[in-house]
Coordinates of C-alpha atoms in Angstrom, one line a residue:
M1 CA 22.8 -41.1 -5.0
S2 CA 23.4 -37.4 -5.6
Q3 CA 23.5 -35.7 -2.1
G4 CA 27.1 -34.8 -2.6
I5 CA 26.8 -32.8 -5.8
I6 CA 23.5 -31.2 -4.7
S7 CA 24.9 -29.9 -1.4
E8 CA 28.1 -28.8 -3.1
S9 CA 26.2 -26.9 -5.7
V10 CA 23.9 -25.3 -3.2
R11 CA 26.9 -24.1 -1.1
N12 CA 28.6 -22.6 -4.2
F13 CA 25.3 -20.9 -5.2
L14 CA 24.7 -19.4 -1.8
F15 CA 28.3 -18.1 -1.6
Y16 CA 27.4 -15.4 -4.2
L17 CA 24.1 -14.3 -2.7
S18 CA 23.7 -11.4 -0.4
S19 CA 21.1 -11.6 2.4
V20 CA 18.6 -9.8 0.2
Q21 CA 19.3 -12.2 -2.7
K22 CA 19.0 -15.2 -0.3
R23 CA 15.5 -14.1 0.6
K24 CA 14.7 -13.6 -3.0
A25 CA 16.0 -17.1 -3.8
A26 CA 13.8 -18.5 -1.1
W27 CA 10.8 -16.6 -2.6
M28 CA 11.7 -18.0 -6.0
F29 CA 11.9 -21.5 -4.6
L30 CA 8.5 -21.1 -3.0
L31 CA 7.0 -19.9 -6.3
L32 CA 8.6 -22.9 -8.0
I33 CA 7.0 -25.2 -5.4
L34 CA 3.6 -23.5 -6.0
S35 CA 4.0 -23.8 -9.7
S36 CA 4.9 -27.5 -9.3
V37 CA 1.9 -28.1 -7.0
I38 CA -0.4 -26.5 -9.6
D39 CA 1.2 -28.7 -12.2
V40 CA 0.3 -31.7 -10.1
F41 CA -3.2 -30.4 -9.5
G42 CA -3.6 -30.1 -13.2
L43 CA -2.6 -33.7 -13.5
A44 CA -5.0 -34.8 -10.7
S45 CA -7.8 -32.9 -12.5
L46 CA -7.6 -35.4 -15.3
V47 CA -8.5 -38.3 -13.0
P48 CA -12.2 -37.5 -12.5
I49 CA -12.6 -36.8 -16.2
I50 CA -11.0 -40.1 -17.1
I51 CA -13.2 -41.9 -14.6
A52 CA -16.3 -40.1 -15.7
A53 CA -15.6 -41.0 -19.4
S54 CA -14.8 -44.6 -18.6
R55 CA -17.5 -45.3 -16.0
P56 CA -20.9 -44.0 -16.8
G57 CA -22.7 -42.8 -13.6
S58 CA -19.5 -42.3 -11.7
I59 CA -20.2 -38.5 -11.6
F60 CA -23.1 -39.2 -9.2
R61 CA -21.0 -41.5 -7.0
N62 CA -18.5 -38.8 -6.3
S63 CA -19.7 -36.3 -3.7
I64 CA -17.9 -33.3 -5.3
T65 CA -18.8 -33.8 -8.9
N66 CA -22.4 -34.8 -7.8
W67 CA -22.7 -31.5 -5.9
V68 CA -21.4 -29.4 -8.9
Y69 CA -23.7 -31.2 -11.3
H70 CA -26.8 -30.4 -9.4
A71 CA -25.7 -26.9 -8.2
L72 CA -25.2 -25.8 -11.8
H73 CA -28.5 -27.6 -12.9
F74 CA -27.0 -29.8 -15.6
Q75 CA -29.5 -32.1 -17.4
S76 CA -27.2 -34.7 -18.8
E77 CA -24.0 -36.5 -17.9
K78 CA -22.6 -35.8 -21.4
T79 CA -23.1 -32.1 -21.1
F80 CA -21.5 -32.0 -17.7
L81 CA -18.5 -33.9 -19.1
V82 CA -18.1 -31.3 -21.8
F83 CA -18.2 -28.6 -19.1
L84 CA -15.5 -30.4 -17.2
I85 CA -13.3 -30.6 -20.3
I86 CA -13.7 -26.9 -21.1
G87 CA -12.9 -26.0 -17.5
L88 CA -9.8 -28.2 -17.7
I89 CA -8.6 -26.4 -20.8
I90 CA -9.1 -23.0 -19.2
F91 CA -7.3 -24.2 -16.0
F92 CA -4.3 -25.3 -18.1
L93 CA -4.2 -22.0 -19.9
V94 CA -4.1 -20.1 -16.6
K95 CA -1.6 -22.6 -15.1
N96 CA 0.8 -22.3 -18.0
A97 CA 0.6 -18.5 -18.0
F98 CA 1.5 -18.5 -14.3
T99 CA 4.3 -21.0 -14.7
T100 CA 5.7 -19.0 -17.6
L101 CA 5.7 -15.9 -15.4
V102 CA 7.5 -17.9 -12.6
N103 CA 10.1 -19.1 -15.1
Y104 CA 10.6 -15.6 -16.4
Q105 CA 11.3 -14.4 -12.8
Q106 CA 13.7 -17.3 -12.3
V107 CA 15.6 -16.5 -15.5
R108 CA 15.8 -12.8 -14.5
F109 CA 17.1 -13.7 -11.0
T110 CA 19.7 -16.1 -12.4
A111 CA 20.8 -13.5 -14.9
E112 CA 21.4 -11.1 -12.0
I113 CA 23.5 -13.7 -10.2
A114 CA 25.5 -14.3 -13.5
L115 CA 26.3 -10.6 -13.6
K116 CA 27.5 -10.7 -10.0
V117 CA 29.7 -13.7 -10.7
V118 CA 31.2 -12.0 -13.7
N119 CA 31.8 -8.9 -11.6
N120 CA 33.5 -11.0 -8.9
Q121 CA 35.7 -12.8 -11.4
L122 CA 36.7 -9.5 -13.1
G123 CA 37.6 -8.0 -9.7
K124 CA 39.4 -11.1 -8.6
Y125 CA 41.7 -11.3 -11.7
N126 CA 42.2 -7.5 -11.7
N127 CA 43.5 -7.8 -8.2
L128 CA 46.1 -10.5 -9.2
S129 CA 49.7 -9.5 -8.9
F130 CA 51.2 -8.6 -12.2
W131 CA 53.4 -11.7 -12.1
D132 CA 50.3 -14.0 -11.6
F133 CA 48.2 -12.0 -14.1
S134 CA 50.9 -12.5 -16.8
R135 CA 51.1 -16.2 -16.2
V136 CA 47.3 -16.8 -16.6
G137 CA 47.2 -15.8 -20.2
T138 CA 44.6 -13.8 -22.1
S139 CA 42.6 -16.7 -23.5
N140 CA 42.3 -18.2 -19.9
L141 CA 41.4 -14.8 -18.5
I142 CA 38.5 -14.4 -21.0
H143 CA 37.3 -17.9 -20.3
Y144 CA 37.5 -17.5 -16.5
T145 CA 35.8 -14.1 -16.3
V146 CA 33.1 -14.6 -18.9
G147 CA 32.8 -18.3 -19.9
V148 CA 33.0 -19.9 -16.5
P149 CA 30.3 -17.6 -14.9
Q150 CA 27.9 -18.4 -17.8
I151 CA 28.6 -22.1 -17.4
F152 CA 28.0 -21.7 -13.6
V153 CA 24.6 -20.1 -14.2
N154 CA 23.4 -22.4 -17.0
G155 CA 25.0 -25.6 -15.9
I156 CA 24.6 -25.3 -12.1
I157 CA 22.2 -22.6 -10.8
R158 CA 19.4 -23.1 -13.3
Q159 CA 19.8 -26.8 -13.0
L160 CA 19.4 -26.5 -9.2
F161 CA 16.1 -24.7 -9.6
Q162 CA 14.9 -27.3 -12.1
F163 CA 16.0 -30.2 -9.9
F164 CA 14.1 -29.0 -6.8
S165 CA 11.1 -28.0 -8.9
E166 CA 10.8 -31.4 -10.5
L167 CA 11.6 -33.2 -7.3
V168 CA 8.6 -31.5 -5.7
V169 CA 6.4 -32.6 -8.7
T170 CA 7.7 -36.1 -8.5
L171 CA 7.2 -36.5 -4.8
V172 CA 3.7 -35.1 -4.9
I173 CA 2.7 -37.4 -7.7
V174 CA 4.2 -40.4 -6.2
I175 CA 2.6 -39.8 -2.8
A176 CA -0.8 -39.2 -4.4
I177 CA -0.5 -42.4 -6.3
L178 CA 0.6 -44.2 -3.2
I179 CA -2.6 -43.0 -1.4
Y180 CA -5.0 -43.5 -4.3
Q181 CA -3.6 -46.6 -6.0
P182 CA -1.0 -48.5 -3.9
A183 CA -0.7 -51.2 -6.6
L184 CA 0.1 -48.6 -9.3
F185 CA 2.7 -47.1 -6.9
L186 CA 4.3 -50.5 -6.5
V187 CA 4.5 -50.9 -10.3
L188 CA 6.1 -47.4 -10.7
A189 CA 8.6 -48.0 -7.8
V190 CA 9.7 -51.4 -9.2
V191 CA 10.0 -50.2 -12.8
L192 CA 11.0 -46.5 -12.7
G193 CA 13.1 -46.5 -9.5
P194 CA 15.9 -48.8 -10.7
A195 CA 15.8 -47.4 -14.2
T196 CA 16.2 -43.9 -13.0
S197 CA 19.1 -44.8 -10.7
L198 CA 20.8 -46.9 -13.3
T199 CA 20.5 -44.1 -15.9
Y200 CA 22.1 -41.5 -13.6
R201 CA 24.9 -43.9 -12.6
V202 CA 25.7 -44.6 -16.2
L203 CA 25.9 -41.0 -17.2
R204 CA 27.3 -39.0 -14.2
N205 CA 31.0 -39.9 -14.5
R206 CA 31.0 -39.9 -18.3
S207 CA 29.4 -36.4 -18.3
M208 CA 31.8 -35.1 -15.7
R209 CA 34.8 -36.2 -17.9
I210 CA 33.3 -34.4 -20.8
G211 CA 32.9 -31.2 -18.8
I212 CA 36.5 -31.2 -17.5
R213 CA 37.9 -31.9 -21.0
A214 CA 35.7 -29.2 -22.6
D215 CA 36.9 -26.7 -20.0
V216 CA 40.5 -27.4 -21.1
L217 CA 39.8 -27.1 -24.8
K218 CA 37.7 -23.9 -24.8
P219 CA 40.5 -21.5 -23.8
V220 CA 42.8 -23.2 -26.3
T221 CA 40.2 -22.3 -29.0
F222 CA 40.3 -18.7 -27.9
K223 CA 44.1 -18.7 -27.9
L224 CA 44.4 -20.3 -31.4
M225 CA 41.8 -18.0 -33.0
S226 CA 43.4 -14.9 -31.4
E227 CA 46.8 -15.9 -32.7
A228 CA 45.4 -16.8 -36.2
F229 CA 43.7 -13.4 -36.6
A230 CA 46.4 -11.3 -34.9
G231 CA 49.1 -12.9 -37.0
Y232 CA 47.2 -12.7 -40.3
V233 CA 50.0 -10.9 -42.2
E234 CA 52.9 -12.9 -40.9
L235 CA 51.1 -16.3 -41.2
K236 CA 50.0 -15.5 -44.8
L237 CA 53.5 -14.5 -45.8
A238 CA 55.0 -17.6 -44.2
G239 CA 52.4 -19.9 -45.7
K240 CA 51.4 -21.0 -42.3
Q241 CA 47.7 -20.1 -42.4
F242 CA 46.6 -23.7 -43.2
Q243 CA 48.9 -25.0 -40.4
V244 CA 47.2 -22.8 -37.9
K245 CA 43.8 -23.6 -39.4
D246 CA 44.5 -27.3 -39.0
K247 CA 45.3 -26.8 -35.3
V248 CA 42.0 -24.9 -34.8
L249 CA 40.0 -27.6 -36.6
E250 CA 41.8 -30.3 -34.6
N251 CA 40.8 -28.6 -31.4
Q252 CA 37.3 -28.0 -32.6
E253 CA 36.9 -31.5 -33.8
E254 CA 37.5 -32.9 -30.3
L255 CA 35.3 -30.2 -28.8
Q256 CA 32.5 -30.9 -31.2
D257 CA 32.8 -34.6 -30.6
L258 CA 32.4 -33.9 -26.9
E259 CA 29.4 -31.7 -27.5
A260 CA 27.8 -34.4 -29.7
V261 CA 28.3 -37.1 -27.0
S262 CA 27.0 -34.7 -24.4
Y263 CA 23.9 -34.1 -26.5
L264 CA 23.4 -37.8 -27.0
Y265 CA 23.6 -38.3 -23.2
S266 CA 20.9 -35.7 -22.8
Q267 CA 18.6 -37.7 -25.0
L268 CA 19.2 -41.1 -23.3
P269 CA 17.2 -40.6 -20.1
L270 CA 14.0 -39.8 -21.9
K271 CA 14.4 -42.8 -24.2
M272 CA 15.2 -45.2 -21.4
I273 CA 12.3 -43.9 -19.2
E274 CA 9.9 -44.0 -22.2
M275 CA 10.9 -47.7 -22.8
V276 CA 10.4 -48.4 -19.2
A277 CA 7.0 -46.8 -19.2
I278 CA 5.9 -48.9 -22.1
L279 CA 7.0 -52.0 -20.2
A280 CA 5.0 -50.7 -17.2
V281 CA 1.9 -50.3 -19.4
A282 CA 2.4 -53.8 -20.7
T283 CA 2.9 -55.1 -17.2
I284 CA -0.4 -53.5 -16.0
F285 CA -2.2 -54.8 -19.1
L286 CA -1.0 -58.4 -18.5
Y287 CA -1.7 -58.1 -14.8
S288 CA -5.3 -57.0 -15.5
L289 CA -5.8 -59.8 -18.1
L290 CA -4.1 -62.7 -16.5
I291 CA -4.3 -62.2 -12.7
S292 CA -7.0 -59.6 -11.8
E293 CA -10.5 -60.8 -11.8
N294 CA -11.9 -57.3 -12.2
T295 CA -11.0 -56.7 -15.9
E296 CA -13.2 -53.7 -16.2
N297 CA -10.6 -51.7 -14.2
L298 CA -8.2 -52.2 -17.1
V299 CA -9.1 -48.9 -18.9
T300 CA -9.1 -46.9 -15.7
I301 CA -5.7 -48.2 -14.4
I302 CA -4.0 -47.7 -17.8
G303 CA -5.6 -44.2 -18.1
L304 CA -4.4 -43.3 -14.6
F305 CA -0.9 -44.6 -15.4
A306 CA -0.9 -42.6 -18.7
A307 CA -2.0 -39.5 -16.8
A308 CA 0.7 -40.0 -14.2
A309 CA 3.3 -40.8 -16.8
Y310 CA 2.3 -37.6 -18.8
R311 CA 3.7 -35.5 -16.0
L312 CA 6.0 -37.9 -14.1
M313 CA 8.1 -39.1 -17.0
P314 CA 9.2 -35.6 -18.1
S315 CA 9.9 -34.7 -14.4
V316 CA 12.0 -37.8 -13.9
N317 CA 13.8 -37.1 -17.2
R318 CA 14.6 -33.5 -16.1
L319 CA 15.7 -34.7 -12.7
I320 CA 18.3 -37.0 -14.3
L321 CA 19.4 -34.3 -16.7
S322 CA 19.8 -31.8 -13.9
L323 CA 21.9 -34.2 -11.9
V324 CA 24.0 -35.1 -15.0
S325 CA 24.5 -31.4 -15.8
L326 CA 25.6 -30.6 -12.2
K327 CA 28.2 -33.4 -12.5
Q328 CA 29.3 -32.3 -16.0
H329 CA 29.9 -28.8 -14.9
R330 CA 31.3 -29.4 -11.4
F331 CA 34.7 -28.2 -12.6
V332 CA 33.5 -24.6 -12.3
F333 CA 33.6 -24.9 -8.5
D334 CA 37.4 -25.4 -8.6
N335 CA 37.8 -22.5 -11.0
L336 CA 35.6 -20.1 -9.1
S337 CA 37.4 -20.9 -5.8
L338 CA 40.7 -19.9 -7.2
H339 CA 42.1 -16.7 -5.7
R340 CA 38.8 -16.3 -3.9
H341 CA 40.5 -14.2 -1.2
L342 CA 40.9 -11.5 -3.8
E343 CA 37.2 -11.1 -4.5
E344 CA 36.6 -9.1 -1.3
K345 CA 40.0 -7.6 -1.2
V346 CA 39.7 -4.2 0.5
A347 CA 42.0 -1.5 -0.8
P348 CA 44.0 0.2 2.0
L349 CA 43.0 3.7 2.9
Q350 CA 44.6 5.9 0.3
Q351 CA 46.7 9.0 1.2
P352 CA 47.7 11.9 -1.0
L353 CA 51.1 12.0 -2.6
V354 CA 53.0 15.1 -3.8
F355 CA 56.0 14.9 -6.2
E356 CA 57.9 18.2 -6.0
H357 CA 61.6 17.3 -5.6
S358 CA 62.9 13.8 -6.3
I359 CA 62.5 10.1 -6.9
E360 CA 65.0 7.9 -5.2
L361 CA 65.7 4.2 -5.3
R362 CA 67.7 3.2 -2.2
N363 CA 69.4 -0.2 -2.1
V364 CA 66.6 -1.8 -4.1
T365 CA 66.8 -5.6 -4.7
F366 CA 64.2 -7.7 -6.5
A367 CA 63.9 -11.3 -7.5
F368 CA 61.0 -13.0 -9.3
P369 CA 58.9 -15.5 -7.4
E370 CA 60.3 -19.0 -7.4
T371 CA 63.8 -17.8 -8.2
I372 CA 66.8 -17.0 -6.1
K373 CA 69.0 -14.9 -8.2
P374 CA 68.1 -11.2 -8.0
V375 CA 67.0 -9.5 -11.2
L376 CA 67.8 -6.1 -9.6
N377 CA 70.7 -6.1 -7.2
N378 CA 71.2 -3.2 -4.7
I379 CA 70.1 -0.5 -7.1
S380 CA 70.5 3.1 -5.9
F381 CA 70.1 6.4 -7.6
K382 CA 68.3 9.7 -7.2
V383 CA 66.5 11.7 -9.9
S384 CA 65.4 15.3 -9.5
K385 CA 62.0 16.5 -10.8
G386 CA 62.2 17.4 -14.5
E387 CA 65.2 15.3 -15.2
R388 CA 65.3 12.9 -18.2
I389 CA 66.9 9.6 -17.4
G390 CA 68.1 7.1 -20.0
L391 CA 68.5 3.3 -19.2
V392 CA 70.7 1.2 -21.5
G393 CA 72.1 -2.3 -21.3
S394 CA 71.9 -5.6 -23.0
S395 CA 68.7 -7.7 -22.9
G396 CA 68.2 -9.3 -19.5
S397 CA 70.1 -6.6 -17.7
G398 CA 67.0 -5.6 -15.7
K399 CA 65.8 -2.4 -17.5
T400 CA 62.2 -3.4 -18.0
T401 CA 62.0 -5.0 -14.5
L402 CA 63.2 -1.6 -13.1
M403 CA 60.4 0.1 -15.1
N404 CA 57.8 -2.3 -13.7
L405 CA 59.1 -1.7 -10.2
L406 CA 58.7 2.1 -10.8
L407 CA 55.2 1.4 -12.0
R408 CA 54.6 -0.7 -8.8
F409 CA 53.7 -3.9 -10.8
Y410 CA 56.6 -5.4 -8.9
E411 CA 57.6 -4.6 -5.3
E412 CA 61.1 -4.7 -4.0
Q413 CA 62.1 -7.3 -1.5
Q414 CA 64.8 -5.1 -0.1
G415 CA 65.4 -1.3 -0.1
Q416 CA 62.9 1.5 -0.7
L417 CA 61.4 3.6 -3.4
L418 CA 61.1 7.2 -2.1
I419 CA 59.1 10.1 -3.4
D420 CA 60.4 13.4 -2.0
G421 CA 62.0 11.3 0.8
H422 CA 58.8 9.4 1.7
P423 CA 58.4 5.7 1.0
L424 CA 56.0 4.7 -1.8
T425 CA 53.6 2.2 -0.3
E426 CA 50.2 0.7 -1.1
H427 CA 48.6 3.5 0.9
N428 CA 49.5 6.1 -1.7
L429 CA 49.4 3.9 -4.8
D430 CA 46.3 5.5 -6.4
A431 CA 48.0 9.0 -6.1
W432 CA 51.2 7.5 -7.7
Y433 CA 49.2 6.1 -10.6
R434 CA 47.7 9.5 -11.3
L435 CA 51.2 10.9 -11.6
V436 CA 52.7 8.2 -13.9
G437 CA 52.3 7.7 -17.6
Y438 CA 53.6 4.7 -19.6
V439 CA 54.5 4.3 -23.2
K440 CA 55.8 0.9 -24.3
Q441 CA 56.9 -0.7 -27.5
D442 CA 53.5 -2.1 -28.4
T443 CA 51.2 0.7 -27.3
F444 CA 47.8 -0.4 -26.2
L445 CA 45.2 0.9 -28.7
M446 CA 41.4 0.3 -28.8
E447 CA 39.4 -0.1 -31.9
A448 CA 38.0 3.4 -31.6
S449 CA 38.7 7.0 -32.5
I450 CA 41.9 8.9 -31.9
R451 CA 39.9 10.9 -29.3
D452 CA 38.9 7.8 -27.4
N453 CA 42.4 6.3 -27.5
I454 CA 44.0 9.5 -26.1
T455 CA 41.4 10.0 -23.4
L456 CA 40.7 6.3 -22.9
A457 CA 37.0 6.9 -23.6
D458 CA 36.7 9.7 -21.0
K459 CA 33.1 10.7 -20.8
N460 CA 33.9 14.3 -19.8
V461 CA 36.8 15.2 -22.1
D462 CA 38.9 18.3 -21.2
E463 CA 39.1 19.7 -24.8
Q464 CA 41.8 22.2 -23.9
R465 CA 44.0 19.5 -22.3
L466 CA 43.3 17.2 -25.2
Q467 CA 44.5 19.8 -27.7
Y468 CA 47.6 20.4 -25.6
A469 CA 48.4 16.7 -25.5
I470 CA 48.0 16.4 -29.3
E471 CA 50.4 19.3 -29.9
Q472 CA 53.0 18.2 -27.4
A473 CA 53.0 14.7 -29.0
S474 CA 53.5 16.2 -32.5
L475 CA 50.2 14.8 -33.7
A476 CA 48.5 18.1 -34.7
D477 CA 49.4 18.1 -38.4
F478 CA 48.5 14.4 -38.7
V479 CA 45.1 14.9 -37.0
Q480 CA 44.3 17.9 -39.2
S481 CA 45.0 16.0 -42.3
L482 CA 42.3 13.4 -41.6
P483 CA 38.7 13.9 -42.9
D484 CA 37.2 13.2 -39.5
G485 CA 40.0 14.7 -37.6
I486 CA 40.3 13.6 -34.0
N487 CA 37.2 11.5 -34.4
S488 CA 38.8 9.3 -37.1
L489 CA 38.8 5.6 -36.3
I490 CA 42.2 3.9 -36.1
G491 CA 41.2 0.3 -36.7
E492 CA 41.9 -2.8 -34.6
R493 CA 45.2 -2.2 -32.7
G494 CA 45.8 0.9 -34.7
S495 CA 46.0 -0.9 -38.0
R496 CA 45.4 2.3 -39.9
L497 CA 48.3 4.1 -38.2
S498 CA 52.0 4.0 -38.7
G499 CA 54.3 2.8 -35.9
G500 CA 55.3 6.4 -35.1
Q501 CA 51.7 7.6 -35.0
R502 CA 50.8 4.8 -32.6
Q503 CA 53.6 5.7 -30.2
R504 CA 52.7 9.4 -30.3
I505 CA 49.1 8.6 -29.4
G506 CA 50.6 6.7 -26.4
I507 CA 52.6 9.9 -25.5
A508 CA 49.5 12.1 -26.0
R509 CA 47.5 9.8 -23.7
A510 CA 50.1 10.2 -21.0
L511 CA 50.1 13.9 -21.3
Y512 CA 46.3 14.1 -21.3
K513 CA 46.2 12.6 -17.8
R514 CA 48.6 15.3 -16.6
T515 CA 51.5 12.9 -16.2
E516 CA 54.3 14.2 -14.1
I517 CA 56.5 11.1 -14.5
L518 CA 56.7 9.4 -18.0
L519 CA 58.2 6.0 -18.5
M520 CA 59.0 4.9 -22.0
D521 CA 60.1 1.3 -22.6
E522 CA 61.6 0.7 -26.1
A523 CA 59.2 3.2 -27.6
T524 CA 61.2 3.6 -30.8
S525 CA 63.0 0.3 -31.1
A526 CA 60.6 -1.1 -33.8
L527 CA 60.5 2.1 -35.8
D528 CA 62.3 3.0 -39.0
N529 CA 64.6 6.0 -39.0
E530 CA 62.0 8.5 -40.3
T531 CA 59.3 7.3 -37.9
E532 CA 61.9 7.3 -35.0
R533 CA 62.6 11.0 -35.9
E534 CA 58.9 11.8 -35.5
V535 CA 58.8 10.2 -32.1
N536 CA 62.0 11.8 -31.0
E537 CA 60.6 15.1 -32.0
A538 CA 57.7 14.5 -29.6
I539 CA 60.2 13.5 -26.9
S540 CA 62.2 16.6 -27.5
R541 CA 59.1 18.7 -27.0
L542 CA 58.7 17.0 -23.6
A543 CA 62.2 18.1 -22.7
T544 CA 60.9 21.7 -22.4
T545 CA 58.4 20.7 -19.7
D546 CA 59.0 19.7 -16.1
I547 CA 57.9 16.1 -16.7
T548 CA 60.4 13.6 -15.3
I549 CA 61.1 11.0 -18.0
F550 CA 62.6 7.6 -17.9
I551 CA 63.6 6.1 -21.3
I552 CA 64.7 2.6 -22.1
A553 CA 66.3 2.6 -25.6
H554 CA 68.6 0.5 -27.7
R555 CA 68.9 3.3 -30.2
I556 CA 71.3 5.9 -28.8
T557 CA 69.7 8.8 -30.7
T558 CA 66.5 8.4 -28.6
L559 CA 68.5 9.4 -25.5
R560 CA 69.8 12.7 -27.0
D561 CA 67.8 14.9 -24.6
C562 CA 68.6 12.8 -21.4
T563 CA 70.3 14.6 -18.6
K564 CA 71.6 11.2 -17.2
I565 CA 72.1 7.8 -18.7
Y566 CA 72.5 4.7 -16.5
E567 CA 74.0 1.6 -17.9
M568 CA 72.8 -1.7 -16.4
K569 CA 74.4 -5.1 -16.5
D570 CA 73.2 -8.3 -14.6
G571 CA 70.8 -6.3 -12.5
R572 CA 73.3 -3.7 -11.4
L573 CA 74.0 -0.1 -12.3
I574 CA 77.5 -0.2 -13.6
A575 CA 77.9 3.4 -14.9
E576 CA 76.4 6.8 -15.1
R577 CA 77.0 8.7 -18.3
T578 CA 76.0 11.8 -20.3
Y579 CA 74.8 11.4 -23.9
D580 CA 78.2 12.5 -25.3
E581 CA 80.0 10.1 -23.1
L582 CA 77.7 7.3 -24.2
V583 CA 78.3 8.1 -27.9
R584 CA 82.1 8.1 -27.4
N585 CA 81.9 4.8 -25.5
V586 CA 79.9 3.2 -28.3
L587 CA 82.3 4.5 -31.0
A588 CA 85.3 3.3 -29.0
N589 CA 83.9 -0.2 -28.9

């Protein structure tokens, strides 16, 4: 009834195991089997005690108990029975300690696998193309890289271990009952077999639908909460906080309903099996009273059934719950298999790259996936080292796309990007990234200190280089005015900084990494005049260096220090101007 989901789960589990981990998994499985056998042995040890208590003199009719009785020189049957009970208690203490140790090792092992899955997921999504990465969305990325691996471990891997462990227990108990009491086996088969199968069939598809729907709702929760907190000021001013809150609560209401139903489903197997067990006891009782001529076996049979049920019922319950969990969380297989070719993507052998003379775009054309019309159309220009290039044009003219192409987030379909006359390819991409710095309109800032934001939490900070970057970015006076100086915390997303200070930290970051090419995309467009002046001051300082700068700007004043300004329209370069020519053109229009 469950071969498909079990085999599928095992295949997906084994995919993430190295050869060493596969051997460790086999060892863990053997330990679980041993633990299960010991559990069953503990159950079996109850049988002679039950028989001894219910049938006086039975100790002497059993060769093993008779030998132990005389070997230890017991004088009374009652004293021997107390000895057996004390021994049983000690055995269960040792057994439970051992099984707890096995469970601890299992949890440690599965936690190790969880970390590997998270690592694979992070590597996979970090290897996505910029286009695909942007389309996934932050909330989905968080869910796929952290949430899904956790579900995979808790809902699949640990359930597999539990399933096989309980399966061994169930099989051993059932086989032992078949050998020792065939009639009792028949009762269990008739009563528990159909009940177990029916319970699983009722729950499996319902649970799977719950899992699929919950997987859809959880990223939505992340998205709504992120937007609600990130837009705190705007939502409060617009009076929209309650509207967003209602959306969150609506999403959570459905999710909590699903969790409640899932919890209810997890309780049903035990209730159903318990009811079936009571029916079984009643059946045995009625059989002994009405049919069997040997009514003195009544206490023994019911006692044996109770002993078997003590361990068998929880095992059957956990078997069903494991199968239902595997079904409920089957959706993770589809998620984990997405972009799987990127998990083991091997970066090409990297080669050095030297930038001493020029950057050239030669007949470059680029179109987004799934579109026909080029966003960049036959772009050609050459920039000498140390030049400052401005890019202007209306929205949609291709300026930011050109920046992303220079950053190699996009790759041209036609033409070439040449560095000192050599094509820029994936074989020298690492060297290119070391040369390039990027400052955009919404500078990325961590909830950390100014130091960590400039160095990106570098563990071995070059203090001299850091100070140079601060001075060149016109941050020195600001940093000195702070009580904690460069170690001052800037708040979430730089909430304690002005817009200009955020941008200058972005510039300082680029300078700290010894940037030779600096790309600035609308770095001053959202700033007021005074703040823009502060950022322009930092840009002017850079004009005295040999850093090659590309600037996208709607504000003409930001381009004052540019040696060339290219105007773009509909993905084409339509003009090359100086700053003065651009000003005259704007005034004329």
